[in-house]
Short mmCIF file of C-alpha atoms in Angstrom, two decimals:
data_model
loop_
_atom_site.label_atom_id
_atom_site.label_comp_id
_atom_site.label_asym_id
_atom_site.label_seq_id
_atom_site.Cartn_x
_atom_site.Cartn_y
_atom_site.Cartn_z
CA MET A 1 -35.21 -16.21 14.81
CA GLU A 2 -32.79 -18.59 13.12
CA PRO A 3 -33.72 -22.28 13.32
CA GLU A 4 -31.47 -24.73 15.10
CA LEU A 5 -28.81 -26.27 12.86
CA HIS A 6 -29.73 -29.82 11.86
CA PRO A 7 -27.05 -32.20 13.26
CA ASP A 8 -26.35 -33.62 9.77
CA LEU A 9 -25.12 -30.15 8.70
CA LYS A 10 -22.27 -30.01 11.24
CA PRO A 11 -19.57 -30.97 8.65
CA LEU A 12 -20.77 -28.13 6.36
CA GLU A 13 -21.29 -25.54 9.11
CA PHE A 14 -18.11 -23.67 8.11
CA LEU A 15 -19.85 -22.59 4.87
CA LEU A 16 -22.80 -20.85 6.58
CA GLY A 17 -23.16 -17.14 5.94
CA THR A 18 -22.72 -14.65 3.13
CA TRP A 19 -19.37 -14.39 1.40
CA GLU A 20 -18.19 -11.67 -1.00
CA GLY A 21 -15.03 -11.18 -2.99
CA ALA A 22 -13.37 -11.34 -6.36
CA GLY A 23 -12.09 -13.94 -8.74
CA VAL A 24 -10.67 -14.67 -12.16
CA GLY A 25 -12.06 -16.62 -15.08
CA ASP A 26 -10.54 -18.03 -18.24
CA TYR A 27 -11.32 -20.74 -20.79
CA PRO A 28 -10.09 -21.51 -24.32
CA THR A 29 -13.40 -20.34 -25.84
CA ILE A 30 -13.48 -16.91 -24.09
CA GLU A 31 -11.23 -14.02 -23.06
CA ALA A 32 -9.88 -13.98 -19.48
CA PHE A 33 -11.84 -11.77 -17.07
CA ASN A 34 -12.12 -10.64 -13.44
CA PHE A 35 -15.37 -10.93 -11.54
CA GLY A 36 -17.01 -9.97 -8.25
CA GLN A 37 -19.11 -12.54 -6.46
CA GLU A 38 -21.58 -12.97 -3.62
CA VAL A 39 -22.25 -16.47 -2.28
CA SER A 40 -24.77 -17.35 0.42
CA PHE A 41 -25.19 -20.56 2.40
CA THR A 42 -28.27 -20.65 4.67
CA HIS A 43 -30.44 -23.30 6.30
CA ASN A 44 -33.99 -23.68 7.57
CA GLY A 45 -33.43 -26.39 10.19
CA LYS A 46 -33.75 -29.22 7.66
CA PRO A 47 -30.74 -31.44 6.68
CA PHE A 48 -29.57 -29.34 3.71
CA LEU A 49 -27.91 -26.01 2.96
CA ILE A 50 -29.59 -23.51 0.65
CA TYR A 51 -27.02 -22.06 -1.76
CA THR A 52 -27.08 -19.02 -4.05
CA SER A 53 -24.31 -17.38 -6.05
CA ARG A 54 -24.29 -14.19 -8.14
CA SER A 55 -21.37 -12.66 -10.00
CA TRP A 56 -20.56 -9.53 -11.99
CA LEU A 57 -17.83 -8.54 -14.41
CA ILE A 58 -15.19 -6.27 -12.88
CA GLU A 59 -14.30 -3.59 -15.42
CA GLU A 60 -10.71 -2.49 -16.06
CA ASP A 61 -11.26 0.58 -13.84
CA GLY A 62 -12.34 -1.71 -10.96
CA SER A 63 -16.05 -0.90 -11.13
CA LEU A 64 -18.73 -3.59 -11.27
CA GLY A 65 -20.04 -4.23 -14.76
CA ARG A 66 -22.72 -6.44 -16.23
CA PRO A 67 -24.08 -9.49 -14.38
CA LEU A 68 -22.37 -12.81 -15.14
CA GLY A 69 -23.28 -16.21 -13.73
CA THR A 70 -26.04 -17.02 -11.26
CA GLU A 71 -26.72 -20.40 -9.70
CA THR A 72 -28.85 -21.75 -6.92
CA GLY A 73 -29.19 -25.12 -5.28
CA TYR A 74 -29.01 -27.37 -2.26
CA TRP A 75 -26.11 -29.07 -0.46
CA ARG A 76 -27.16 -32.35 1.17
CA PRO A 77 -24.72 -34.06 3.56
CA GLN A 78 -24.63 -37.84 3.38
CA PRO A 79 -23.13 -40.54 5.64
CA ASP A 80 -19.35 -41.02 5.77
CA ASN A 81 -18.55 -37.33 5.07
CA GLN A 82 -20.10 -37.45 1.62
CA VAL A 83 -22.16 -34.64 0.07
CA GLU A 84 -24.66 -34.35 -2.78
CA VAL A 85 -25.19 -30.95 -4.42
CA THR A 86 -27.85 -29.92 -6.92
CA LEU A 87 -27.27 -26.69 -8.87
CA ALA A 88 -29.55 -24.95 -11.37
CA HIS A 89 -28.48 -22.18 -13.74
CA PRO A 90 -30.86 -19.80 -15.58
CA THR A 91 -28.94 -20.62 -18.77
CA GLY A 92 -30.67 -24.03 -18.93
CA ILE A 93 -28.04 -26.18 -17.18
CA VAL A 94 -28.65 -28.39 -14.14
CA GLU A 95 -25.76 -30.16 -12.39
CA ILE A 96 -25.65 -32.86 -9.72
CA TYR A 97 -22.36 -33.09 -7.86
CA VAL A 98 -21.10 -35.77 -5.46
CA GLY A 99 -18.13 -35.28 -3.21
CA THR A 100 -16.41 -35.43 0.13
CA VAL A 101 -16.28 -33.07 3.11
CA ALA A 102 -13.14 -33.04 5.27
CA PHE A 103 -11.40 -30.43 7.43
CA ASN A 104 -13.36 -27.34 6.25
CA ARG A 105 -12.96 -28.41 2.63
CA VAL A 106 -15.38 -29.84 0.06
CA GLU A 107 -14.22 -31.58 -3.12
CA MET A 108 -16.84 -32.68 -5.63
CA GLN A 109 -17.37 -33.63 -9.25
CA THR A 110 -20.41 -33.89 -11.46
CA ASP A 111 -22.39 -37.08 -11.46
CA VAL A 112 -24.94 -35.71 -13.94
CA VAL A 113 -25.11 -32.63 -16.17
CA ALA A 114 -28.41 -31.97 -17.95
CA ARG A 115 -29.22 -29.09 -20.25
CA THR A 116 -32.03 -27.66 -22.27
CA ARG A 117 -31.88 -27.67 -26.05
CA SER A 118 -30.80 -24.01 -26.14
CA ALA A 119 -28.11 -24.24 -23.40
CA LYS A 120 -24.40 -24.34 -24.20
CA GLU A 121 -22.75 -27.74 -24.07
CA VAL A 122 -21.34 -28.47 -20.60
CA THR A 123 -20.36 -32.10 -20.01
CA ALA A 124 -18.56 -32.17 -16.63
CA GLY A 125 -17.41 -30.09 -13.70
CA ARG A 126 -15.22 -30.34 -10.65
CA ARG A 127 -15.31 -27.93 -7.68
CA LEU A 128 -13.29 -27.32 -4.56
CA TYR A 129 -14.47 -25.08 -1.69
CA GLY A 130 -12.39 -24.55 1.43
CA LEU A 131 -11.38 -22.21 4.20
CA MET A 132 -8.01 -20.58 3.59
CA PRO A 133 -5.34 -20.19 6.30
CA GLU A 134 -6.26 -17.72 9.04
CA LYS A 135 -5.26 -14.08 8.56
CA ASP A 136 -6.08 -11.33 11.08
CA GLY A 137 -8.27 -13.76 13.00
CA LYS A 138 -10.46 -14.54 9.98
CA ARG A 139 -10.52 -17.22 7.31
CA ASP A 140 -11.54 -16.52 3.72
CA LEU A 141 -13.44 -19.01 1.58
CA GLY A 142 -11.60 -20.02 -1.56
CA TRP A 143 -13.10 -22.00 -4.39
CA VAL A 144 -12.07 -23.36 -7.78
CA TYR A 145 -14.25 -24.58 -10.65
CA GLU A 146 -13.01 -26.79 -13.48
CA MET A 147 -15.32 -27.32 -16.45
CA ALA A 148 -15.56 -29.46 -19.59
CA ALA A 149 -17.62 -27.57 -22.19
CA MET A 150 -17.88 -26.66 -25.85
CA GLY A 151 -15.76 -29.66 -26.91
CA GLN A 152 -12.97 -28.80 -24.43
CA PRO A 153 -11.63 -31.25 -21.81
CA LEU A 154 -12.02 -30.66 -18.07
CA GLN A 155 -9.82 -27.69 -17.13
CA ALA A 156 -9.61 -24.62 -14.92
CA HIS A 157 -12.36 -22.05 -15.54
CA LEU A 158 -13.07 -19.97 -12.40
CA SER A 159 -11.53 -19.30 -8.99
CA ALA A 160 -12.27 -16.78 -6.26
CA GLN A 161 -11.40 -15.72 -2.73
CA LEU A 162 -14.36 -14.55 -0.64
CA LYS A 163 -14.62 -12.83 2.75
CA LYS A 164 -17.45 -13.47 5.19
CA VAL A 165 -19.71 -10.44 5.55
CA GLY A 166 -22.26 -9.48 8.18
#
């Protein structure tokens, strides 16, 4: 039995569910690539969303290859359509984002990036998540991630279009 949605989560309700799809990645320090992704937003009745994301390389023949990024965290709505997001990566990076929720869209930027001694240098990030225009009665979730890392300024790194499953 699914718990009742906490009233504070109403602005983020459009994110709930499991989303799957494909995206592209590029950055000056790596070769461009295509990836598959699964993103999940759930809740337990408390005033936060539980978030997980997993991705895999898409090989040139279209098959799924090796695992890529994984992240998990919590999305906490705040007064005045604000949101706080905490994300942890198994590569030793933890990010805290702050942003705004409006019209089935979330825009946020890092407030803090912390890393372990062995993690790669990431200094800032900016993300956009939003529902795309309706097609065949459904709306896909699109997202974009800009990153500042490895001495590079903030710039496009990842983007994907995901379909709701289940």
